[in-house]
Amino acid sequence: MSKKLKLVVSTGAGISAESGIKTFRDADGLWENYNVMEVASHDGYLRNPELIHKFYNDRRADLGKAEPNAAHRILKDLEKYYDVYVITQNVDDLHERAGSSNITHLHGELTKVRAVDDESKVFKIGYDVRTTPETVIEGHKVRPHIVFFQEAVPMIEPATELVAEADIFVIIGTSLAVYPAAGLLNYVRRGVPVYYIDPAPSRVPAGVTVIRKTATEGMAELQRILLAGIADKQ
Ligand code: APR
C-alpha cells in the first residue's frame, strides 16, 4: 500500500450544529444571547470569574447530552484511506467521541479545567461537574481550559505546520471570522486542493472549492469525491 496522503481538516462550530450545539454567529447563535467580551474574554474573566465559570458549566452540561454526527464519523472513516489530521476551533469533544486519531484544539476543551497558578496542570472533569472560582483540584484553584479572546493560541504553530504538509485541505463549518484560525488557509502549499463545506459561507477565499451544504451532507459528498479520486489512481 503506497504511503497515505495527508488530509488536514479545519473545523468550526458548524460541524457540531447538527449535533444540537449552537454556533456563535448564526441567528440565535451563542453571541446573540451572551456578550462575548463578558463570557469569553480575558478581561471578562478577571472582571467576573463567577459568570465565566457558569457559562462554561452550562455549555459543558449541554455537551454531555450531545452526540457526534455523521460529519464527525465520516472524518474518522476517512482514516482508512488518508492520514487525517483534525484542527478544530471547537471546544467540544465530538471529534474525540467519533474516534478521530489526530485532533488539535486551537481554543481549548470544555471537558477540562486547568490550574490558575500553573497552566501546565490540566484536569479532565467530564460534563456534569460545575466549577466556581473557589473550586480546588489537587491543591490548585482552577479555570476553564479555554482560550479566551485576548489570550494566546498556543497550538497555532503546530497547526500551521500540519496545514503546510497537507496534500488536501478541508474547511468545515467556520465563518473564518476569528484569527489566527482563519489564517490557516494561507499555509496551504500551491496546487493543494482546498474544499470548504458550509451551507452559508460568509466569505469564499479565492481558489477554494465550496460545497454549499451542511456538514453531514457536505462530508458525504466530499467522501464520494475523495474515494472516486483514490479509485482512479488504483
Ligand atoms: N453545517 C456546516 N456549517 C454550518 C452549519 C451546518 N449544519 N450550520 C451553520 N454552519 C456554518 C455557518 O454558516 C458559519 O459559517 O458554521 C459557521 C459558524 O460560524 P461561527 O458561529 O462564527 O463559528 P466559528 O467560525 O467556529 O467561530 C470561531 O469564534 O467565538 C469564537 O472561539 C469561538 O471558536 C469560535 C470562533
PDB file of C-alpha atoms and ligand atoms in Angstrom:
ATOM      1  CA  MET A   1       0.000   0.000   0.000  1.00  0.00           C
ATOM      2  CA  SER A   2       1.546   3.316  -1.057  1.00  0.00           C
ATOM      3  CA  LYS A   3       2.003   5.989   1.638  1.00  0.00           C
ATOM      4  CA  LYS A   4      -1.331   7.605   2.574  1.00  0.00           C
ATOM      5  CA  LEU A   5      -1.923  11.204   1.519  1.00  0.00           C
ATOM      6  CA  LYS A   6      -2.243  13.766   4.358  1.00  0.00           C
ATOM      7  CA  LEU A   7      -5.821  15.063   4.696  1.00  0.00           C
ATOM      8  CA  VAL A   8      -5.854  18.107   7.004  1.00  0.00           C
ATOM      9  CA  VAL A   9      -9.253  19.375   8.153  1.00  0.00           C
ATOM     10  CA  SER A  10     -10.065  22.652   9.919  1.00  0.00           C
ATOM     11  CA  THR A  11     -13.432  22.543  11.695  1.00  0.00           C
ATOM     12  CA  GLY A  12     -15.579  25.204  13.350  1.00  0.00           C
ATOM     13  CA  ALA A  13     -18.873  25.327  15.223  1.00  0.00           C
ATOM     14  CA  GLY A  14     -20.807  24.412  12.079  1.00  0.00           C
ATOM     15  CA  ILE A  15     -19.655  20.783  12.191  1.00  0.00           C
ATOM     16  CA  SER A  16     -21.314  20.419  15.616  1.00  0.00           C
ATOM     17  CA  ALA A  17     -24.521  22.302  14.677  1.00  0.00           C
ATOM     18  CA  GLU A  18     -26.264  19.074  13.582  1.00  0.00           C
ATOM     19  CA  SER A  19     -25.382  17.592  16.965  1.00  0.00           C
ATOM     20  CA  GLY A  20     -27.563  20.309  18.516  1.00  0.00           C
ATOM     21  CA  ILE A  21     -24.694  22.522  19.667  1.00  0.00           C
ATOM     22  CA  LYS A  22     -25.194  26.224  18.965  1.00  0.00           C
ATOM     23  CA  THR A  23     -22.800  28.050  16.688  1.00  0.00           C
ATOM     24  CA  PHE A  24     -21.653  31.547  17.606  1.00  0.00           C
ATOM     25  CA  ARG A  25     -22.619  33.877  14.766  1.00  0.00           C
ATOM     26  CA  ASP A  26     -25.670  32.260  13.200  1.00  0.00           C
ATOM     27  CA  ALA A  27     -29.161  33.500  14.022  1.00  0.00           C
ATOM     28  CA  ASP A  28     -29.814  32.546  17.678  1.00  0.00           C
ATOM     29  CA  GLY A  29     -26.097  31.795  17.999  1.00  0.00           C
ATOM     30  CA  LEU A  30     -24.291  31.995  21.336  1.00  0.00           C
ATOM     31  CA  TRP A  31     -23.115  35.539  20.736  1.00  0.00           C
ATOM     32  CA  GLU A  32     -26.724  36.617  20.161  1.00  0.00           C
ATOM     33  CA  ASN A  33     -27.540  35.674  23.745  1.00  0.00           C
ATOM     34  CA  TYR A  34     -24.293  36.471  25.536  1.00  0.00           C
ATOM     35  CA  ASN A  35     -21.838  39.360  25.405  1.00  0.00           C
ATOM     36  CA  VAL A  36     -18.704  37.611  24.136  1.00  0.00           C
ATOM     37  CA  MET A  37     -16.464  40.086  25.959  1.00  0.00           C
ATOM     38  CA  GLU A  38     -18.182  39.204  29.259  1.00  0.00           C
ATOM     39  CA  VAL A  39     -18.174  35.409  28.950  1.00  0.00           C
ATOM     40  CA  ALA A  40     -15.247  34.571  26.652  1.00  0.00           C
ATOM     41  CA  SER A  41     -12.542  37.205  27.087  1.00  0.00           C
ATOM     42  CA  HIS A  42      -9.584  37.513  29.453  1.00  0.00           C
ATOM     43  CA  ASP A  43     -10.839  40.875  30.750  1.00  0.00           C
ATOM     44  CA  GLY A  44     -14.268  39.350  31.311  1.00  0.00           C
ATOM     45  CA  TYR A  45     -12.678  36.541  33.306  1.00  0.00           C
ATOM     46  CA  LEU A  46     -10.794  38.999  35.515  1.00  0.00           C
ATOM     47  CA  ARG A  47     -13.953  41.126  35.982  1.00  0.00           C
ATOM     48  CA  ASN A  48     -16.425  38.340  36.727  1.00  0.00           C
ATOM     49  CA  PRO A  49     -14.938  34.844  37.015  1.00  0.00           C
ATOM     50  CA  GLU A  50     -18.184  33.525  38.551  1.00  0.00           C
ATOM     51  CA  LEU A  51     -20.109  34.351  35.341  1.00  0.00           C
ATOM     52  CA  ILE A  52     -17.421  32.711  33.187  1.00  0.00           C
ATOM     53  CA  HIS A  53     -17.452  29.510  35.267  1.00  0.00           C
ATOM     54  CA  LYS A  54     -21.284  29.407  34.976  1.00  0.00           C
ATOM     55  CA  PHE A  55     -21.189  29.990  31.190  1.00  0.00           C
ATOM     56  CA  TYR A  56     -18.784  27.093  30.643  1.00  0.00           C
ATOM     57  CA  ASN A  57     -20.546  24.865  33.223  1.00  0.00           C
ATOM     58  CA  ASP A  58     -23.773  25.284  31.215  1.00  0.00           C
ATOM     59  CA  ARG A  59     -22.077  24.586  27.853  1.00  0.00           C
ATOM     60  CA  ARG A  60     -20.288  21.543  29.358  1.00  0.00           C
ATOM     61  CA  ALA A  61     -23.638  20.146  30.640  1.00  0.00           C
ATOM     62  CA  ASP A  62     -25.198  20.660  27.175  1.00  0.00           C
ATOM     63  CA  LEU A  63     -22.257  18.833  25.591  1.00  0.00           C
ATOM     64  CA  GLY A  64     -22.913  15.809  27.824  1.00  0.00           C
ATOM     65  CA  LYS A  65     -26.316  15.487  26.130  1.00  0.00           C
ATOM     66  CA  ALA A  66     -24.962  15.805  22.552  1.00  0.00           C
ATOM     67  CA  GLU A  67     -23.587  13.115  20.267  1.00  0.00           C
ATOM     68  CA  PRO A  68     -21.168  13.235  17.311  1.00  0.00           C
ATOM     69  CA  ASN A  69     -22.960  13.423  13.946  1.00  0.00           C
ATOM     70  CA  ALA A  70     -22.279  11.800  10.557  1.00  0.00           C
ATOM     71  CA  ALA A  71     -19.759  14.513   9.629  1.00  0.00           C
ATOM     72  CA  HIS A  72     -17.583  13.672  12.646  1.00  0.00           C
ATOM     73  CA  ARG A  73     -17.944   9.962  11.839  1.00  0.00           C
ATOM     74  CA  ILE A  74     -17.022  10.337   8.152  1.00  0.00           C
ATOM     75  CA  LEU A  75     -13.814  12.114   9.208  1.00  0.00           C
ATOM     76  CA  LYS A  76     -12.993   9.032  11.308  1.00  0.00           C
ATOM     77  CA  ASP A  77     -13.891   6.686   8.405  1.00  0.00           C
ATOM     78  CA  LEU A  78     -11.555   8.568   6.038  1.00  0.00           C
ATOM     79  CA  GLU A  79      -8.636   7.450   8.240  1.00  0.00           C
ATOM     80  CA  LYS A  80      -8.840   4.135   6.335  1.00  0.00           C
ATOM     81  CA  TYR A  81      -7.626   5.927   3.198  1.00  0.00           C
ATOM     82  CA  TYR A  82      -5.780   9.057   4.435  1.00  0.00           C
ATOM     83  CA  ASP A  83      -3.610  10.291   7.265  1.00  0.00           C
ATOM     84  CA  VAL A  84      -6.332  12.539   8.710  1.00  0.00           C
ATOM     85  CA  TYR A  85      -5.428  15.471  10.977  1.00  0.00           C
ATOM     86  CA  VAL A  86      -8.266  17.475  12.551  1.00  0.00           C
ATOM     87  CA  ILE A  87      -7.562  21.041  13.651  1.00  0.00           C
ATOM     88  CA  THR A  88     -10.617  22.365  15.455  1.00  0.00           C
ATOM     89  CA  GLN A  89     -11.708  25.719  16.870  1.00  0.00           C
ATOM     90  CA  ASN A  90     -14.395  23.801  18.742  1.00  0.00           C
ATOM     91  CA  VAL A  91     -14.082  23.128  22.455  1.00  0.00           C
ATOM     92  CA  ASP A  92     -16.486  20.188  22.325  1.00  0.00           C
ATOM     93  CA  ASP A  93     -15.181  16.589  22.388  1.00  0.00           C
ATOM     94  CA  LEU A  94     -17.293  15.309  19.486  1.00  0.00           C
ATOM     95  CA  HIS A  95     -14.250  14.604  17.284  1.00  0.00           C
ATOM     96  CA  GLU A  96     -12.786  12.564  20.163  1.00  0.00           C
ATOM     97  CA  ARG A  97     -16.040  10.677  20.683  1.00  0.00           C
ATOM     98  CA  ALA A  98     -16.304   9.958  16.934  1.00  0.00           C
ATOM     99  CA  GLY A  99     -12.863   8.332  17.222  1.00  0.00           C
ATOM    100  CA  SER A 100     -10.621  10.705  15.244  1.00  0.00           C
ATOM    101  CA  SER A 101      -6.977   9.857  15.945  1.00  0.00           C
ATOM    102  CA  ASN A 102      -5.242  13.226  15.454  1.00  0.00           C
ATOM    103  CA  ILE A 103      -7.015  16.245  16.954  1.00  0.00           C
ATOM    104  CA  THR A 104      -5.564  19.702  17.664  1.00  0.00           C
ATOM    105  CA  HIS A 105      -7.767  22.023  19.736  1.00  0.00           C
ATOM    106  CA  LEU A 106      -6.921  25.644  18.981  1.00  0.00           C
ATOM    107  CA  HIS A 107      -9.361  27.160  21.503  1.00  0.00           C
ATOM    108  CA  GLY A 108      -9.206  24.638  24.366  1.00  0.00           C
ATOM    109  CA  GLU A 109     -11.513  21.906  25.645  1.00  0.00           C
ATOM    110  CA  LEU A 110     -14.820  22.175  27.552  1.00  0.00           C
ATOM    111  CA  THR A 111     -14.304  18.875  29.408  1.00  0.00           C
ATOM    112  CA  LYS A 112     -11.116  20.161  31.047  1.00  0.00           C
ATOM    113  CA  VAL A 113     -10.087  22.815  33.557  1.00  0.00           C
ATOM    114  CA  ARG A 114      -6.582  23.946  34.441  1.00  0.00           C
ATOM    115  CA  ALA A 115      -4.774  25.322  37.469  1.00  0.00           C
ATOM    116  CA  VAL A 116      -4.921  29.117  37.640  1.00  0.00           C
ATOM    117  CA  ASP A 117      -1.370  29.217  39.017  1.00  0.00           C
ATOM    118  CA  ASP A 118       0.149  26.617  36.648  1.00  0.00           C
ATOM    119  CA  GLU A 119      -1.356  26.285  33.164  1.00  0.00           C
ATOM    120  CA  SER A 120       0.525  23.042  32.568  1.00  0.00           C
ATOM    121  CA  LYS A 121      -1.727  21.345  35.177  1.00  0.00           C
ATOM    122  CA  VAL A 122      -4.838  20.300  33.227  1.00  0.00           C
ATOM    123  CA  PHE A 123      -7.652  18.228  34.796  1.00  0.00           C
ATOM    124  CA  LYS A 124     -10.342  16.275  32.906  1.00  0.00           C
ATOM    125  CA  ILE A 125     -13.671  16.867  34.689  1.00  0.00           C
ATOM    126  CA  GLY A 126     -16.252  15.404  32.284  1.00  0.00           C
ATOM    127  CA  TYR A 127     -19.663  17.009  31.627  1.00  0.00           C
ATOM    128  CA  ASP A 128     -21.560  17.342  34.895  1.00  0.00           C
ATOM    129  CA  VAL A 129     -19.066  18.938  37.273  1.00  0.00           C
ATOM    130  CA  ARG A 130     -19.920  22.597  37.908  1.00  0.00           C
ATOM    131  CA  THR A 131     -16.872  24.666  38.911  1.00  0.00           C
ATOM    132  CA  THR A 132     -16.625  28.072  40.596  1.00  0.00           C
ATOM    133  CA  PRO A 133     -13.639  30.374  41.110  1.00  0.00           C
ATOM    134  CA  GLU A 134     -13.264  28.677  44.516  1.00  0.00           C
ATOM    135  CA  THR A 135     -13.089  25.112  43.125  1.00  0.00           C
ATOM    136  CA  VAL A 136      -9.786  23.456  44.097  1.00  0.00           C
ATOM    137  CA  ILE A 137      -8.324  20.341  42.398  1.00  0.00           C
ATOM    138  CA  GLU A 138      -5.090  18.802  43.723  1.00  0.00           C
ATOM    139  CA  GLY A 139      -4.492  21.955  45.720  1.00  0.00           C
ATOM    140  CA  HIS A 140      -4.953  24.335  42.774  1.00  0.00           C
ATOM    141  CA  LYS A 141      -7.778  26.793  42.092  1.00  0.00           C
ATOM    142  CA  VAL A 142      -8.990  26.097  38.526  1.00  0.00           C
ATOM    143  CA  ARG A 143     -10.358  27.901  35.443  1.00  0.00           C
ATOM    144  CA  PRO A 144     -11.910  26.612  32.228  1.00  0.00           C
ATOM    145  CA  HIS A 145      -9.254  25.125  29.886  1.00  0.00           C
ATOM    146  CA  ILE A 146     -10.448  27.510  27.186  1.00  0.00           C
ATOM    147  CA  VAL A 147      -8.511  30.090  25.138  1.00  0.00           C
ATOM    148  CA  PHE A 148     -10.391  33.321  25.855  1.00  0.00           C
ATOM    149  CA  PHE A 149     -10.305  36.260  23.466  1.00  0.00           C
ATOM    150  CA  GLN A 150      -7.226  38.405  24.267  1.00  0.00           C
ATOM    151  CA  GLU A 151      -5.257  35.237  25.113  1.00  0.00           C
ATOM    152  CA  ALA A 152      -2.560  33.491  23.090  1.00  0.00           C
ATOM    153  CA  VAL A 153      -3.431  30.438  20.935  1.00  0.00           C
ATOM    154  CA  PRO A 154      -0.578  28.087  21.937  1.00  0.00           C
ATOM    155  CA  MET A 155      -1.451  25.367  19.391  1.00  0.00           C
ATOM    156  CA  ILE A 156      -1.452  27.621  16.312  1.00  0.00           C
ATOM    157  CA  GLU A 157       2.200  26.849  15.466  1.00  0.00           C
ATOM    158  CA  PRO A 158       1.772  23.055  15.214  1.00  0.00           C
ATOM    159  CA  ALA A 159      -1.495  23.671  13.337  1.00  0.00           C
ATOM    160  CA  THR A 160       0.178  25.813  10.659  1.00  0.00           C
ATOM    161  CA  GLU A 161       2.863  23.122  10.251  1.00  0.00           C
ATOM    162  CA  LEU A 162       0.175  20.494   9.664  1.00  0.00           C
ATOM    163  CA  VAL A 163      -1.534  22.680   7.033  1.00  0.00           C
ATOM    164  CA  ALA A 164       1.816  23.296   5.299  1.00  0.00           C
ATOM    165  CA  GLU A 165       2.199  19.493   4.891  1.00  0.00           C
ATOM    166  CA  ALA A 166      -1.385  18.865   3.707  1.00  0.00           C
ATOM    167  CA  ASP A 167      -1.994  17.069   0.399  1.00  0.00           C
ATOM    168  CA  ILE A 168      -5.685  18.021   0.689  1.00  0.00           C
ATOM    169  CA  PHE A 169      -7.099  20.773   2.966  1.00  0.00           C
ATOM    170  CA  VAL A 170     -10.747  20.873   4.043  1.00  0.00           C
ATOM    171  CA  ILE A 171     -12.547  23.637   5.949  1.00  0.00           C
ATOM    172  CA  ILE A 172     -15.857  22.709   7.582  1.00  0.00           C
ATOM    173  CA  GLY A 173     -18.413  24.959   9.289  1.00  0.00           C
ATOM    174  CA  THR A 174     -16.469  28.068  10.227  1.00  0.00           C
ATOM    175  CA  SER A 175     -17.223  31.704   9.406  1.00  0.00           C
ATOM    176  CA  LEU A 176     -13.471  32.352   9.010  1.00  0.00           C
ATOM    177  CA  ALA A 177     -14.042  35.365  11.271  1.00  0.00           C
ATOM    178  CA  VAL A 178     -11.555  34.675  14.054  1.00  0.00           C
ATOM    179  CA  TYR A 179      -7.768  34.752  13.728  1.00  0.00           C
ATOM    180  CA  PRO A 180      -5.305  33.115  13.877  1.00  0.00           C
ATOM    181  CA  ALA A 181      -7.516  30.095  12.987  1.00  0.00           C
ATOM    182  CA  ALA A 182      -8.953  31.875   9.940  1.00  0.00           C
ATOM    183  CA  GLY A 183      -5.420  32.359   8.601  1.00  0.00           C
ATOM    184  CA  LEU A 184      -4.593  28.643   8.392  1.00  0.00           C
ATOM    185  CA  LEU A 185      -5.611  28.678   4.718  1.00  0.00           C
ATOM    186  CA  ASN A 186      -2.561  30.852   3.953  1.00  0.00           C
ATOM    187  CA  TYR A 187      -0.229  27.947   4.812  1.00  0.00           C
ATOM    188  CA  VAL A 188      -1.536  25.569   2.138  1.00  0.00           C
ATOM    189  CA  ARG A 189       1.098  24.756  -0.490  1.00  0.00           C
ATOM    190  CA  ARG A 190       0.398  25.878  -4.073  1.00  0.00           C
ATOM    191  CA  GLY A 191      -1.604  23.322  -6.046  1.00  0.00           C
ATOM    192  CA  VAL A 192      -3.076  21.597  -2.979  1.00  0.00           C
ATOM    193  CA  PRO A 193      -6.870  21.233  -3.390  1.00  0.00           C
ATOM    194  CA  VAL A 194      -8.960  23.105  -0.793  1.00  0.00           C
ATOM    195  CA  TYR A 195     -12.624  22.285  -0.086  1.00  0.00           C
ATOM    196  CA  TYR A 196     -14.914  24.462   2.058  1.00  0.00           C
ATOM    197  CA  ILE A 197     -18.101  22.856   3.374  1.00  0.00           C
ATOM    198  CA  ASP A 198     -20.607  25.410   4.678  1.00  0.00           C
ATOM    199  CA  PRO A 199     -24.312  25.998   3.829  1.00  0.00           C
ATOM    200  CA  ALA A 200     -23.874  29.785   4.040  1.00  0.00           C
ATOM    201  CA  PRO A 201     -20.193  30.728   3.815  1.00  0.00           C
ATOM    202  CA  SER A 202     -19.694  34.349   4.898  1.00  0.00           C
ATOM    203  CA  ARG A 203     -16.760  34.733   2.504  1.00  0.00           C
ATOM    204  CA  VAL A 204     -15.238  32.422  -0.094  1.00  0.00           C
ATOM    205  CA  PRO A 205     -11.439  32.687  -0.390  1.00  0.00           C
ATOM    206  CA  ALA A 206     -10.055  32.506  -3.945  1.00  0.00           C
ATOM    207  CA  GLY A 207      -9.217  29.103  -5.344  1.00  0.00           C
ATOM    208  CA  VAL A 208     -11.390  27.210  -2.844  1.00  0.00           C
ATOM    209  CA  THR A 209     -13.991  24.631  -3.942  1.00  0.00           C
ATOM    210  CA  VAL A 210     -17.145  25.401  -1.959  1.00  0.00           C
ATOM    211  CA  ILE A 211     -19.645  22.673  -1.104  1.00  0.00           C
ATOM    212  CA  ARG A 212     -22.678  24.750  -0.070  1.00  0.00           C
ATOM    213  CA  LYS A 213     -24.174  22.073   2.148  1.00  0.00           C
ATOM    214  CA  THR A 214     -24.428  21.209   5.824  1.00  0.00           C
ATOM    215  CA  ALA A 215     -21.518  19.337   7.372  1.00  0.00           C
ATOM    216  CA  THR A 216     -23.235  15.943   7.209  1.00  0.00           C
ATOM    217  CA  GLU A 217     -24.385  16.312   3.566  1.00  0.00           C
ATOM    218  CA  GLY A 218     -21.168  18.071   2.543  1.00  0.00           C
ATOM    219  CA  MET A 219     -18.945  15.417   4.110  1.00  0.00           C
ATOM    220  CA  ALA A 220     -20.922  12.661   2.375  1.00  0.00           C
ATOM    221  CA  GLU A 221     -20.342  14.464  -0.948  1.00  0.00           C
ATOM    222  CA  LEU A 222     -16.662  15.073  -0.202  1.00  0.00           C
ATOM    223  CA  GLN A 223     -16.199  11.427   0.770  1.00  0.00           C
ATOM    224  CA  ARG A 224     -17.596  10.422  -2.647  1.00  0.00           C
ATOM    225  CA  ILE A 225     -15.249  12.873  -4.415  1.00  0.00           C
ATOM    226  CA  LEU A 226     -12.174  11.721  -2.472  1.00  0.00           C
ATOM    227  CA  LEU A 227     -12.854   7.998  -2.763  1.00  0.00           C
ATOM    228  CA  ALA A 228     -13.555   8.327  -6.504  1.00  0.00           C
ATOM    229  CA  GLY A 229     -10.162  10.046  -6.738  1.00  0.00           C
ATOM    230  CA  ILE A 230      -8.494   7.130  -4.963  1.00  0.00           C
ATOM    231  CA  ALA A 231     -10.300   4.598  -7.207  1.00  0.00           C
ATOM    232  CA  ASP A 232      -9.000   6.445 -10.292  1.00  0.00           C
ATOM    233  CA  LYS A 233      -5.426   6.090  -9.033  1.00  0.00           C
ATOM    234  CA  GLN A 234      -5.641   2.338  -8.375  1.00  0.00           C
TER     235      GLN A 234
HETATM  236  N1  APR B   1     -23.076  22.548   8.757  1.00  0.00           N
HETATM  237  C1  APR B   1     -21.950  23.222   8.389  1.00  0.00           C
HETATM  238  N2  APR B   1     -21.752  24.541   8.669  1.00  0.00           N
HETATM  239  C2  APR B   1     -22.740  25.174   9.336  1.00  0.00           C
HETATM  240  C3  APR B   1     -23.933  24.540   9.751  1.00  0.00           C
HETATM  241  C4  APR B   1     -24.080  23.162   9.430  1.00  0.00           C
HETATM  242  N3  APR B   1     -25.171  22.467   9.783  1.00  0.00           N
HETATM  243  N4  APR B   1     -24.705  25.466  10.396  1.00  0.00           N
HETATM  244  C5  APR B   1     -24.012  26.633  10.377  1.00  0.00           C
HETATM  245  N5  APR B   1     -22.835  26.462   9.735  1.00  0.00           N
HETATM  246  C6  APR B   1     -21.769  27.431   9.475  1.00  0.00           C
HETATM  247  C7  APR B   1     -22.216  28.879   9.393  1.00  0.00           C
HETATM  248  O1  APR B   1     -22.653  29.190   8.076  1.00  0.00           O
HETATM  249  C8  APR B   1     -20.921  29.605   9.752  1.00  0.00           C
HETATM  250  O2  APR B   1     -20.126  29.838   8.609  1.00  0.00           O
HETATM  251  O3  APR B   1     -20.872  27.371  10.558  1.00  0.00           O
HETATM  252  C9  APR B   1     -20.203  28.621  10.671  1.00  0.00           C
HETATM  253  C10 APR B   1     -20.265  29.026  12.128  1.00  0.00           C
HETATM  254  O4  APR B   1     -19.537  30.214  12.264  1.00  0.00           O
HETATM  255  P1  APR B   1     -19.300  30.757  13.741  1.00  0.00           P
HETATM  256  O5  APR B   1     -20.580  30.702  14.509  1.00  0.00           O
HETATM  257  O6  APR B   1     -18.571  32.069  13.609  1.00  0.00           O
HETATM  258  O7  APR B   1     -18.343  29.671  14.416  1.00  0.00           O
HETATM  259  P2  APR B   1     -16.777  29.561  14.265  1.00  0.00           P
HETATM  260  O8  APR B   1     -16.316  30.007  12.904  1.00  0.00           O
HETATM  261  O9  APR B   1     -16.392  28.197  14.693  1.00  0.00           O
HETATM  262  O10 APR B   1     -16.253  30.620  15.377  1.00  0.00           O
HETATM  263  C11 APR B   1     -14.857  30.709  15.538  1.00  0.00           C
HETATM  264  O11 APR B   1     -15.191  32.270  17.342  1.00  0.00           O
HETATM  265  O12 APR B   1     -16.268  32.953  19.224  1.00  0.00           O
HETATM  266  C12 APR B   1     -15.163  32.311  18.761  1.00  0.00           C
HETATM  267  O13 APR B   1     -13.914  30.790  19.978  1.00  0.00           O
HETATM  268  C13 APR B   1     -15.094  30.899  19.259  1.00  0.00           C
HETATM  269  O14 APR B   1     -14.125  29.002  18.142  1.00  0.00           O
HETATM  270  C14 APR B   1     -15.051  30.076  17.988  1.00  0.00           C
HETATM  271  C15 APR B   1     -14.554  31.064  16.959  1.00  0.00           C
END
